[in-house]
Amino acid sequence: MSNRNEDSSPRFIANYPGLIDIVENENGDLLFLERLGENLTTSSYIELDGVRYLPPPKAQIPWKLPRIEKISEYWEQSKSDYKKWERNLYLELLQFHKSVSELPSESYYDLLVAWDFHTYLLEPCQYSPIICFYSVAERGKTRTAMAMTYLARRGVVVGSLREAHIIRLSKYFDAMIFFDVKDFMRRVVNNGSEDIVLYRHERGLRVPRVNFEKPAFLDMEYYSTFGATVIGTNTNLDQILETRAIIINMRETSSAFENDITPESCLDLKEKLLVFRARHIHSKLLD
């Protein structure tokens, strides 16, 4: 009786060139979504360099999965006049952000919508400015940032600064991360996570870590932590981090926002944003 060898174990992947995203069908199955010409295609596995990969287990994906049936529906709707459809999506996102929080000026809503789109076409971007909401408690910074996170591609809320977790979210998923952390800079310093946060804004920067179990010259490992980032904080940022961030000072407001911000309430717009990604994934953004 032979032992099961290591190569027989399933291998998982969440990113590869041409992938629009991992989606879920009505039966709860996870699929890779790609674009072929003017059509969207799905597959339950992908073969790369002769190796078969599956989507990660559903329990290991920390965001609300988009529904392939809705994405396909919006894709077909957009075909008749995509430019008009995209303009309407912009206006929908603008109205959504206005409905969930009050920002210091009208122009900030346009910034948030542009940032929503940005998270869905991150591959051509060398930089991703950090969005930082700064205020004392009860000014709406967490509510605003939660809405951005649930709309973003692969948005994840992180309440701690454990570097192993952040590195894996970046390496495996290219996740958008919202750091919802009290006394943010103090905890960054205490955890020794300065480089992980500072390097989120630029592609190509890598943080070094030592693996003491490996021999000399093989014990240094380098990780990219690049990705779209939002910070909610009640204290000032480090001077260097400030130069890599757009800081929005949240003001006191008398407005009441009764609707809850949940992954489910943002899912419809998230699926439309994936249509935007599918439309432009093979396009050059700038000539």
PDB file of C-alpha atoms in Angstrom:
ATOM      1  CA  MET A   1       0.000   0.000   0.000  1.00  0.00           C
ATOM      2  CA  SER A   2       1.650   3.231  -1.156  1.00  0.00           C
ATOM      3  CA  ASN A   3       1.657   6.433   0.819  1.00  0.00           C
ATOM      4  CA  ARG A   4      -0.014   9.483  -0.677  1.00  0.00           C
ATOM      5  CA  ASN A   5       2.779  11.694  -1.925  1.00  0.00           C
ATOM      6  CA  GLU A   6       2.932  15.427  -1.454  1.00  0.00           C
ATOM      7  CA  ASP A   7       2.249  16.166  -5.137  1.00  0.00           C
ATOM      8  CA  SER A   8      -1.236  14.621  -4.878  1.00  0.00           C
ATOM      9  CA  SER A   9      -2.387  17.341  -2.459  1.00  0.00           C
ATOM     10  CA  PRO A  10      -4.479  20.124  -4.026  1.00  0.00           C
ATOM     11  CA  ARG A  11      -2.657  23.349  -4.797  1.00  0.00           C
ATOM     12  CA  PHE A  12      -4.358  26.688  -4.442  1.00  0.00           C
ATOM     13  CA  ILE A  13      -3.886  30.056  -6.108  1.00  0.00           C
ATOM     14  CA  ALA A  14      -5.717  33.379  -5.841  1.00  0.00           C
ATOM     15  CA  ASN A  15      -3.783  35.466  -8.395  1.00  0.00           C
ATOM     16  CA  TYR A  16      -2.442  34.974 -11.893  1.00  0.00           C
ATOM     17  CA  PRO A  17      -2.258  37.152 -15.051  1.00  0.00           C
ATOM     18  CA  GLY A  18      -5.642  37.606 -16.707  1.00  0.00           C
ATOM     19  CA  LEU A  19      -7.690  36.641 -13.644  1.00  0.00           C
ATOM     20  CA  ILE A  20     -10.644  38.975 -13.130  1.00  0.00           C
ATOM     21  CA  ASP A  21     -11.433  37.460  -9.746  1.00  0.00           C
ATOM     22  CA  ILE A  22     -12.578  34.432  -7.824  1.00  0.00           C
ATOM     23  CA  VAL A  23     -16.369  34.218  -7.936  1.00  0.00           C
ATOM     24  CA  GLU A  24     -19.122  32.040  -6.508  1.00  0.00           C
ATOM     25  CA  ASN A  25     -21.983  30.387  -8.393  1.00  0.00           C
ATOM     26  CA  GLU A  26     -25.487  29.736  -7.090  1.00  0.00           C
ATOM     27  CA  ASN A  27     -24.408  26.282  -5.863  1.00  0.00           C
ATOM     28  CA  GLY A  28     -21.655  27.779  -3.714  1.00  0.00           C
ATOM     29  CA  ASP A  29     -18.818  26.569  -5.961  1.00  0.00           C
ATOM     30  CA  LEU A  30     -15.768  28.812  -6.360  1.00  0.00           C
ATOM     31  CA  LEU A  31     -14.605  29.572  -9.893  1.00  0.00           C
ATOM     32  CA  PHE A  32     -11.904  31.540 -11.663  1.00  0.00           C
ATOM     33  CA  LEU A  33     -13.402  34.317 -13.806  1.00  0.00           C
ATOM     34  CA  GLU A  34     -11.621  35.420 -16.992  1.00  0.00           C
ATOM     35  CA  ARG A  35     -12.465  37.302 -20.160  1.00  0.00           C
ATOM     36  CA  LEU A  36     -12.185  35.789 -23.631  1.00  0.00           C
ATOM     37  CA  GLY A  37     -12.885  38.386 -26.316  1.00  0.00           C
ATOM     38  CA  GLU A  38     -16.311  39.843 -25.567  1.00  0.00           C
ATOM     39  CA  ASN A  39     -17.319  36.948 -23.333  1.00  0.00           C
ATOM     40  CA  LEU A  40     -16.734  36.068 -19.693  1.00  0.00           C
ATOM     41  CA  THR A  41     -15.597  32.531 -18.927  1.00  0.00           C
ATOM     42  CA  THR A  42     -15.288  30.551 -15.709  1.00  0.00           C
ATOM     43  CA  SER A  43     -13.314  27.467 -14.730  1.00  0.00           C
ATOM     44  CA  SER A  44     -13.012  25.381 -11.587  1.00  0.00           C
ATOM     45  CA  TYR A  45      -9.222  25.088 -11.959  1.00  0.00           C
ATOM     46  CA  ILE A  46      -6.298  26.578 -13.864  1.00  0.00           C
ATOM     47  CA  GLU A  47      -3.161  24.893 -15.149  1.00  0.00           C
ATOM     48  CA  LEU A  48       0.061  26.899 -14.955  1.00  0.00           C
ATOM     49  CA  ASP A  49       3.383  25.382 -16.048  1.00  0.00           C
ATOM     50  CA  GLY A  50       1.803  21.937 -15.986  1.00  0.00           C
ATOM     51  CA  VAL A  51       0.484  22.290 -12.437  1.00  0.00           C
ATOM     52  CA  ARG A  52      -3.238  22.319 -11.661  1.00  0.00           C
ATOM     53  CA  TYR A  53      -4.440  24.953  -9.190  1.00  0.00           C
ATOM     54  CA  LEU A  54      -7.814  25.385  -7.496  1.00  0.00           C
ATOM     55  CA  PRO A  55      -9.344  28.483  -5.897  1.00  0.00           C
ATOM     56  CA  PRO A  56      -8.535  28.672  -2.173  1.00  0.00           C
ATOM     57  CA  PRO A  57     -11.051  27.093   0.218  1.00  0.00           C
ATOM     58  CA  LYS A  58     -14.003  29.409   0.764  1.00  0.00           C
ATOM     59  CA  ALA A  59     -13.339  29.561   4.509  1.00  0.00           C
ATOM     60  CA  GLN A  60      -9.906  31.062   3.796  1.00  0.00           C
ATOM     61  CA  ILE A  61     -11.211  33.986   1.705  1.00  0.00           C
ATOM     62  CA  PRO A  62     -11.875  36.920   4.061  1.00  0.00           C
ATOM     63  CA  TRP A  63     -14.262  38.982   1.898  1.00  0.00           C
ATOM     64  CA  LYS A  64     -17.741  38.582   0.466  1.00  0.00           C
ATOM     65  CA  LEU A  65     -17.496  36.616  -2.749  1.00  0.00           C
ATOM     66  CA  PRO A  66     -19.141  38.136  -5.855  1.00  0.00           C
ATOM     67  CA  ARG A  67     -21.851  36.162  -7.652  1.00  0.00           C
ATOM     68  CA  ILE A  68     -21.099  35.070 -11.200  1.00  0.00           C
ATOM     69  CA  GLU A  69     -24.775  35.194 -12.180  1.00  0.00           C
ATOM     70  CA  LYS A  70     -25.024  38.911 -11.310  1.00  0.00           C
ATOM     71  CA  ILE A  71     -21.696  39.743 -12.942  1.00  0.00           C
ATOM     72  CA  SER A  72     -22.811  38.025 -16.152  1.00  0.00           C
ATOM     73  CA  GLU A  73     -26.096  39.936 -16.058  1.00  0.00           C
ATOM     74  CA  TYR A  74     -24.341  43.305 -15.686  1.00  0.00           C
ATOM     75  CA  TRP A  75     -21.793  42.370 -18.351  1.00  0.00           C
ATOM     76  CA  GLU A  76     -24.581  41.798 -20.880  1.00  0.00           C
ATOM     77  CA  GLN A  77     -26.329  45.024 -19.853  1.00  0.00           C
ATOM     78  CA  SER A  78     -23.143  47.012 -20.382  1.00  0.00           C
ATOM     79  CA  LYS A  79     -22.593  45.838 -23.962  1.00  0.00           C
ATOM     80  CA  SER A  80     -25.169  48.125 -25.582  1.00  0.00           C
ATOM     81  CA  ASP A  81     -23.432  51.339 -24.455  1.00  0.00           C
ATOM     82  CA  TYR A  82     -20.528  50.693 -22.149  1.00  0.00           C
ATOM     83  CA  LYS A  83     -19.458  54.340 -21.771  1.00  0.00           C
ATOM     84  CA  LYS A  84     -22.933  55.316 -20.613  1.00  0.00           C
ATOM     85  CA  TRP A  85     -23.080  52.267 -18.331  1.00  0.00           C
ATOM     86  CA  GLU A  86     -19.751  53.236 -16.763  1.00  0.00           C
ATOM     87  CA  ARG A  87     -20.864  56.844 -16.229  1.00  0.00           C
ATOM     88  CA  ASN A  88     -23.970  55.572 -14.477  1.00  0.00           C
ATOM     89  CA  LEU A  89     -21.826  53.342 -12.272  1.00  0.00           C
ATOM     90  CA  TYR A  90     -19.744  56.358 -11.287  1.00  0.00           C
ATOM     91  CA  LEU A  91     -22.904  58.231 -10.291  1.00  0.00           C
ATOM     92  CA  GLU A  92     -24.207  55.208  -8.359  1.00  0.00           C
ATOM     93  CA  LEU A  93     -20.976  55.012  -6.369  1.00  0.00           C
ATOM     94  CA  LEU A  94     -21.051  58.764  -5.761  1.00  0.00           C
ATOM     95  CA  GLN A  95     -24.586  58.565  -4.403  1.00  0.00           C
ATOM     96  CA  PHE A  96     -23.729  55.546  -2.272  1.00  0.00           C
ATOM     97  CA  HIS A  97     -20.816  57.287  -0.551  1.00  0.00           C
ATOM     98  CA  LYS A  98     -22.967  60.363   0.090  1.00  0.00           C
ATOM     99  CA  SER A  99     -25.652  58.154   1.616  1.00  0.00           C
ATOM    100  CA  VAL A 100     -23.368  56.553   4.217  1.00  0.00           C
ATOM    101  CA  SER A 101     -21.200  59.386   5.568  1.00  0.00           C
ATOM    102  CA  GLU A 102     -20.531  63.116   5.555  1.00  0.00           C
ATOM    103  CA  LEU A 103     -17.127  64.249   4.288  1.00  0.00           C
ATOM    104  CA  PRO A 104     -15.489  67.674   4.744  1.00  0.00           C
ATOM    105  CA  SER A 105     -16.221  68.747   1.141  1.00  0.00           C
ATOM    106  CA  GLU A 106     -17.963  67.514  -2.003  1.00  0.00           C
ATOM    107  CA  SER A 107     -14.683  66.827  -3.805  1.00  0.00           C
ATOM    108  CA  TYR A 108     -13.820  64.070  -1.346  1.00  0.00           C
ATOM    109  CA  TYR A 109     -16.719  61.981  -2.645  1.00  0.00           C
ATOM    110  CA  ASP A 110     -15.188  62.058  -6.126  1.00  0.00           C
ATOM    111  CA  LEU A 111     -11.875  61.006  -4.581  1.00  0.00           C
ATOM    112  CA  LEU A 112     -13.525  57.996  -2.936  1.00  0.00           C
ATOM    113  CA  VAL A 113     -15.223  56.926  -6.167  1.00  0.00           C
ATOM    114  CA  ALA A 114     -11.940  57.234  -8.103  1.00  0.00           C
ATOM    115  CA  TRP A 115     -10.303  55.146  -5.377  1.00  0.00           C
ATOM    116  CA  ASP A 116     -13.051  52.490  -5.708  1.00  0.00           C
ATOM    117  CA  PHE A 117     -12.232  52.111  -9.400  1.00  0.00           C
ATOM    118  CA  HIS A 118      -8.498  52.198  -8.646  1.00  0.00           C
ATOM    119  CA  THR A 119      -8.688  49.060  -6.480  1.00  0.00           C
ATOM    120  CA  TYR A 120     -10.080  47.109  -9.451  1.00  0.00           C
ATOM    121  CA  LEU A 121      -7.223  47.958 -11.814  1.00  0.00           C
ATOM    122  CA  LEU A 122      -4.214  47.923  -9.528  1.00  0.00           C
ATOM    123  CA  GLU A 123      -1.916  45.871 -11.775  1.00  0.00           C
ATOM    124  CA  PRO A 124      -0.754  48.760 -14.046  1.00  0.00           C
ATOM    125  CA  CYS A 125      -0.216  51.092 -11.070  1.00  0.00           C
ATOM    126  CA  GLN A 126       3.193  51.738  -9.581  1.00  0.00           C
ATOM    127  CA  TYR A 127       1.712  53.623  -6.624  1.00  0.00           C
ATOM    128  CA  SER A 128      -1.417  53.432  -4.500  1.00  0.00           C
ATOM    129  CA  PRO A 129      -1.863  56.422  -2.176  1.00  0.00           C
ATOM    130  CA  ILE A 130      -2.921  55.510   1.341  1.00  0.00           C
ATOM    131  CA  ILE A 131      -6.258  57.028   2.367  1.00  0.00           C
ATOM    132  CA  CYS A 132      -6.210  58.056   6.025  1.00  0.00           C
ATOM    133  CA  PHE A 133      -9.276  59.146   7.992  1.00  0.00           C
ATOM    134  CA  TYR A 134      -8.259  61.097  11.087  1.00  0.00           C
ATOM    135  CA  SER A 135     -10.563  62.197  13.906  1.00  0.00           C
ATOM    136  CA  VAL A 136     -11.646  61.587  17.462  1.00  0.00           C
ATOM    137  CA  ALA A 137     -14.371  59.027  18.069  1.00  0.00           C
ATOM    138  CA  GLU A 138     -17.864  59.291  16.589  1.00  0.00           C
ATOM    139  CA  ARG A 139     -16.949  61.332  13.503  1.00  0.00           C
ATOM    140  CA  GLY A 140     -17.726  58.647  10.934  1.00  0.00           C
ATOM    141  CA  LYS A 141     -14.220  57.577   9.945  1.00  0.00           C
ATOM    142  CA  THR A 142     -14.831  53.859  10.526  1.00  0.00           C
ATOM    143  CA  ARG A 143     -18.201  53.915   8.780  1.00  0.00           C
ATOM    144  CA  THR A 144     -16.735  55.678   5.741  1.00  0.00           C
ATOM    145  CA  ALA A 145     -13.737  53.346   5.582  1.00  0.00           C
ATOM    146  CA  MET A 146     -15.924  50.249   5.999  1.00  0.00           C
ATOM    147  CA  ALA A 147     -17.973  51.297   2.960  1.00  0.00           C
ATOM    148  CA  MET A 148     -14.772  51.716   0.946  1.00  0.00           C
ATOM    149  CA  THR A 149     -13.511  48.322   2.093  1.00  0.00           C
ATOM    150  CA  TYR A 150     -16.682  46.423   1.244  1.00  0.00           C
ATOM    151  CA  LEU A 151     -16.780  48.076  -2.205  1.00  0.00           C
ATOM    152  CA  ALA A 152     -13.096  47.496  -2.951  1.00  0.00           C
ATOM    153  CA  ARG A 153     -11.717  44.491  -4.750  1.00  0.00           C
ATOM    154  CA  ARG A 154     -10.708  42.000  -2.066  1.00  0.00           C
ATOM    155  CA  GLY A 155     -11.214  44.435   0.768  1.00  0.00           C
ATOM    156  CA  VAL A 156     -10.299  43.207   4.262  1.00  0.00           C
ATOM    157  CA  VAL A 157     -10.685  44.884   7.664  1.00  0.00           C
ATOM    158  CA  VAL A 158      -7.684  44.336   9.943  1.00  0.00           C
ATOM    159  CA  GLY A 159      -7.895  45.180  13.639  1.00  0.00           C
ATOM    160  CA  SER A 160      -4.329  44.282  14.571  1.00  0.00           C
ATOM    161  CA  LEU A 161      -0.830  44.658  13.172  1.00  0.00           C
ATOM    162  CA  ARG A 162       0.366  41.064  13.179  1.00  0.00           C
ATOM    163  CA  GLU A 163       2.939  41.107  10.421  1.00  0.00           C
ATOM    164  CA  ALA A 164       2.503  37.460   9.413  1.00  0.00           C
ATOM    165  CA  HIS A 165      -1.188  38.091   8.723  1.00  0.00           C
ATOM    166  CA  ILE A 166      -0.564  41.281   6.724  1.00  0.00           C
ATOM    167  CA  ILE A 167       2.219  39.674   4.683  1.00  0.00           C
ATOM    168  CA  ARG A 168      -0.014  36.732   3.772  1.00  0.00           C
ATOM    169  CA  LEU A 169      -2.952  38.970   2.827  1.00  0.00           C
ATOM    170  CA  SER A 170      -0.589  40.838   0.509  1.00  0.00           C
ATOM    171  CA  LYS A 171       1.312  37.851  -0.887  1.00  0.00           C
ATOM    172  CA  TYR A 172      -1.552  35.425  -1.453  1.00  0.00           C
ATOM    173  CA  PHE A 173      -4.477  37.736  -2.181  1.00  0.00           C
ATOM    174  CA  ASP A 174      -3.242  41.232  -3.164  1.00  0.00           C
ATOM    175  CA  ALA A 175      -5.824  42.345  -0.626  1.00  0.00           C
ATOM    176  CA  MET A 176      -6.988  45.878  -0.038  1.00  0.00           C
ATOM    177  CA  ILE A 177      -6.495  46.443   3.712  1.00  0.00           C
ATOM    178  CA  PHE A 178      -8.348  48.778   6.070  1.00  0.00           C
ATOM    179  CA  PHE A 179      -6.344  49.184   9.284  1.00  0.00           C
ATOM    180  CA  ASP A 180      -8.995  49.926  11.896  1.00  0.00           C
ATOM    181  CA  VAL A 181      -6.554  50.291  14.779  1.00  0.00           C
ATOM    182  CA  LYS A 182      -6.676  52.586  17.802  1.00  0.00           C
ATOM    183  CA  ASP A 183      -3.428  54.497  18.504  1.00  0.00           C
ATOM    184  CA  PHE A 184      -2.243  53.356  15.096  1.00  0.00           C
ATOM    185  CA  MET A 185       1.337  54.677  15.023  1.00  0.00           C
ATOM    186  CA  ARG A 186       2.144  53.586  18.574  1.00  0.00           C
ATOM    187  CA  ARG A 187       1.012  50.061  17.784  1.00  0.00           C
ATOM    188  CA  VAL A 188       2.892  50.057  14.470  1.00  0.00           C
ATOM    189  CA  VAL A 189       6.115  50.898  16.320  1.00  0.00           C
ATOM    190  CA  ASN A 190       5.435  48.447  19.157  1.00  0.00           C
ATOM    191  CA  ASN A 191       4.880  45.635  16.666  1.00  0.00           C
ATOM    192  CA  GLY A 192       7.916  46.518  14.554  1.00  0.00           C
ATOM    193  CA  SER A 193       5.633  46.852  11.534  1.00  0.00           C
ATOM    194  CA  GLU A 194       6.834  50.222  10.206  1.00  0.00           C
ATOM    195  CA  ASP A 195       8.224  48.856   6.945  1.00  0.00           C
ATOM    196  CA  ILE A 196       5.165  46.709   6.258  1.00  0.00           C
ATOM    197  CA  VAL A 197       2.868  49.746   6.418  1.00  0.00           C
ATOM    198  CA  LEU A 198       5.273  52.230   4.792  1.00  0.00           C
ATOM    199  CA  TYR A 199       5.876  49.937   1.805  1.00  0.00           C
ATOM    200  CA  ARG A 200       2.176  49.406   1.068  1.00  0.00           C
ATOM    201  CA  HIS A 201       2.083  52.454  -1.236  1.00  0.00           C
ATOM    202  CA  GLU A 202       4.672  51.468  -3.888  1.00  0.00           C
ATOM    203  CA  ARG A 203       4.996  48.396  -6.066  1.00  0.00           C
ATOM    204  CA  GLY A 204       8.427  46.745  -5.995  1.00  0.00           C
ATOM    205  CA  LEU A 205       9.348  47.598  -2.404  1.00  0.00           C
ATOM    206  CA  ARG A 206       9.964  44.499  -0.320  1.00  0.00           C
ATOM    207  CA  VAL A 207      10.294  43.995   3.413  1.00  0.00           C
ATOM    208  CA  PRO A 208      13.067  41.660   4.664  1.00  0.00           C
ATOM    209  CA  ARG A 209      12.491  39.032   7.327  1.00  0.00           C
ATOM    210  CA  VAL A 210      14.926  36.475   8.773  1.00  0.00           C
ATOM    211  CA  ASN A 211      14.065  32.781   8.894  1.00  0.00           C
ATOM    212  CA  PHE A 212      16.395  31.456  11.606  1.00  0.00           C
ATOM    213  CA  GLU A 213      15.687  27.844  10.663  1.00  0.00           C
ATOM    214  CA  LYS A 214      17.536  28.232   7.346  1.00  0.00           C
ATOM    215  CA  PRO A 215      21.325  28.275   6.838  1.00  0.00           C
ATOM    216  CA  ALA A 216      23.432  31.353   6.110  1.00  0.00           C
ATOM    217  CA  PHE A 217      22.593  33.216   2.878  1.00  0.00           C
ATOM    218  CA  LEU A 218      19.316  31.331   2.657  1.00  0.00           C
ATOM    219  CA  ASP A 219      17.832  32.780   5.827  1.00  0.00           C
ATOM    220  CA  MET A 220      16.739  36.158   4.376  1.00  0.00           C
ATOM    221  CA  GLU A 221      13.261  36.290   2.846  1.00  0.00           C
ATOM    222  CA  TYR A 222      11.734  39.307   1.100  1.00  0.00           C
ATOM    223  CA  TYR A 223       8.028  40.062   0.807  1.00  0.00           C
ATOM    224  CA  SER A 224       6.003  42.586  -1.166  1.00  0.00           C
ATOM    225  CA  THR A 225       3.262  44.283   0.872  1.00  0.00           C
ATOM    226  CA  PHE A 226       2.053  46.581  -1.926  1.00  0.00           C
ATOM    227  CA  GLY A 227      -1.698  47.151  -2.044  1.00  0.00           C
ATOM    228  CA  ALA A 228      -4.568  49.587  -1.704  1.00  0.00           C
ATOM    229  CA  THR A 229      -4.728  50.812   1.889  1.00  0.00           C
ATOM    230  CA  VAL A 230      -7.055  52.743   4.194  1.00  0.00           C
ATOM    231  CA  ILE A 231      -6.227  53.794   7.748  1.00  0.00           C
ATOM    232  CA  GLY A 232      -8.620  54.987  10.443  1.00  0.00           C
ATOM    233  CA  THR A 233      -6.826  56.652  13.331  1.00  0.00           C
ATOM    234  CA  ASN A 234      -7.332  58.995  16.278  1.00  0.00           C
ATOM    235  CA  THR A 235      -3.634  59.985  16.433  1.00  0.00           C
ATOM    236  CA  ASN A 236      -1.219  61.682  14.046  1.00  0.00           C
ATOM    237  CA  LEU A 237       0.698  59.609  11.521  1.00  0.00           C
ATOM    238  CA  ASP A 238       4.449  59.303  11.250  1.00  0.00           C
ATOM    239  CA  GLN A 239       5.952  62.136   9.163  1.00  0.00           C
ATOM    240  CA  ILE A 240       7.124  59.741   6.444  1.00  0.00           C
ATOM    241  CA  LEU A 241       3.777  57.954   6.293  1.00  0.00           C
ATOM    242  CA  GLU A 242       2.021  61.326   5.957  1.00  0.00           C
ATOM    243  CA  THR A 243       3.912  61.947   2.700  1.00  0.00           C
ATOM    244  CA  ARG A 244       2.479  58.703   1.304  1.00  0.00           C
ATOM    245  CA  ALA A 245      -1.105  59.329   2.362  1.00  0.00           C
ATOM    246  CA  ILE A 246      -4.112  61.484   1.581  1.00  0.00           C
ATOM    247  CA  ILE A 247      -5.355  62.595   4.980  1.00  0.00           C
ATOM    248  CA  ILE A 248      -9.038  63.389   5.442  1.00  0.00           C
ATOM    249  CA  ASN A 249      -9.864  65.152   8.704  1.00  0.00           C
ATOM    250  CA  MET A 250     -13.375  64.057   9.640  1.00  0.00           C
ATOM    251  CA  ARG A 251     -15.583  66.742  11.164  1.00  0.00           C
ATOM    252  CA  GLU A 252     -18.431  66.604  13.615  1.00  0.00           C
ATOM    253  CA  THR A 253     -21.775  66.175  11.890  1.00  0.00           C
ATOM    254  CA  SER A 254     -25.424  66.358  12.857  1.00  0.00           C
ATOM    255  CA  SER A 255     -26.467  64.108   9.969  1.00  0.00           C
ATOM    256  CA  ALA A 256     -27.964  60.748  10.829  1.00  0.00           C
ATOM    257  CA  PHE A 257     -27.156  57.712   8.671  1.00  0.00           C
ATOM    258  CA  GLU A 258     -29.478  54.864   9.522  1.00  0.00           C
ATOM    259  CA  ASN A 259     -28.571  52.259   6.906  1.00  0.00           C
ATOM    260  CA  ASP A 260     -26.076  49.635   8.025  1.00  0.00           C
ATOM    261  CA  ILE A 261     -22.827  49.181   6.101  1.00  0.00           C
ATOM    262  CA  THR A 262     -22.393  45.462   5.450  1.00  0.00           C
ATOM    263  CA  PRO A 263     -20.673  43.319   2.818  1.00  0.00           C
ATOM    264  CA  GLU A 264     -24.126  42.350   1.569  1.00  0.00           C
ATOM    265  CA  SER A 265     -25.263  45.972   1.124  1.00  0.00           C
ATOM    266  CA  CYS A 266     -22.213  46.685  -1.052  1.00  0.00           C
ATOM    267  CA  LEU A 267     -22.210  43.464  -3.062  1.00  0.00           C
ATOM    268  CA  ASP A 268     -24.272  44.704  -6.003  1.00  0.00           C
ATOM    269  CA  LEU A 269     -21.932  47.652  -6.657  1.00  0.00           C
ATOM    270  CA  LYS A 270     -18.922  45.410  -6.108  1.00  0.00           C
ATOM    271  CA  GLU A 271     -20.151  43.103  -8.873  1.00  0.00           C
ATOM    272  CA  LYS A 272     -20.610  46.050 -11.215  1.00  0.00           C
ATOM    273  CA  LEU A 273     -17.054  47.151 -10.444  1.00  0.00           C
ATOM    274  CA  LEU A 274     -15.864  43.705 -11.486  1.00  0.00           C
ATOM    275  CA  VAL A 275     -17.530  44.323 -14.857  1.00  0.00           C
ATOM    276  CA  PHE A 276     -15.433  47.504 -15.058  1.00  0.00           C
ATOM    277  CA  ARG A 277     -12.337  45.417 -14.310  1.00  0.00           C
ATOM    278  CA  ALA A 278     -13.296  42.824 -16.909  1.00  0.00           C
ATOM    279  CA  ARG A 279     -13.809  45.528 -19.526  1.00  0.00           C
ATOM    280  CA  HIS A 280     -10.396  47.111 -18.976  1.00  0.00           C
ATOM    281  CA  ILE A 281      -8.208  44.221 -17.809  1.00  0.00           C
ATOM    282  CA  HIS A 282      -6.488  43.875 -21.191  1.00  0.00           C
ATOM    283  CA  SER A 283      -6.407  47.619 -21.958  1.00  0.00           C
ATOM    284  CA  LYS A 284      -3.636  50.156 -21.543  1.00  0.00           C
ATOM    285  CA  LEU A 285      -4.738  52.865 -19.155  1.00  0.00           C
ATOM    286  CA  LEU A 286      -2.304  55.413 -20.575  1.00  0.00           C
ATOM    287  CA  ASP A 287      -0.692  55.531 -24.031  1.00  0.00           C
TER     288      ASP A 287
END
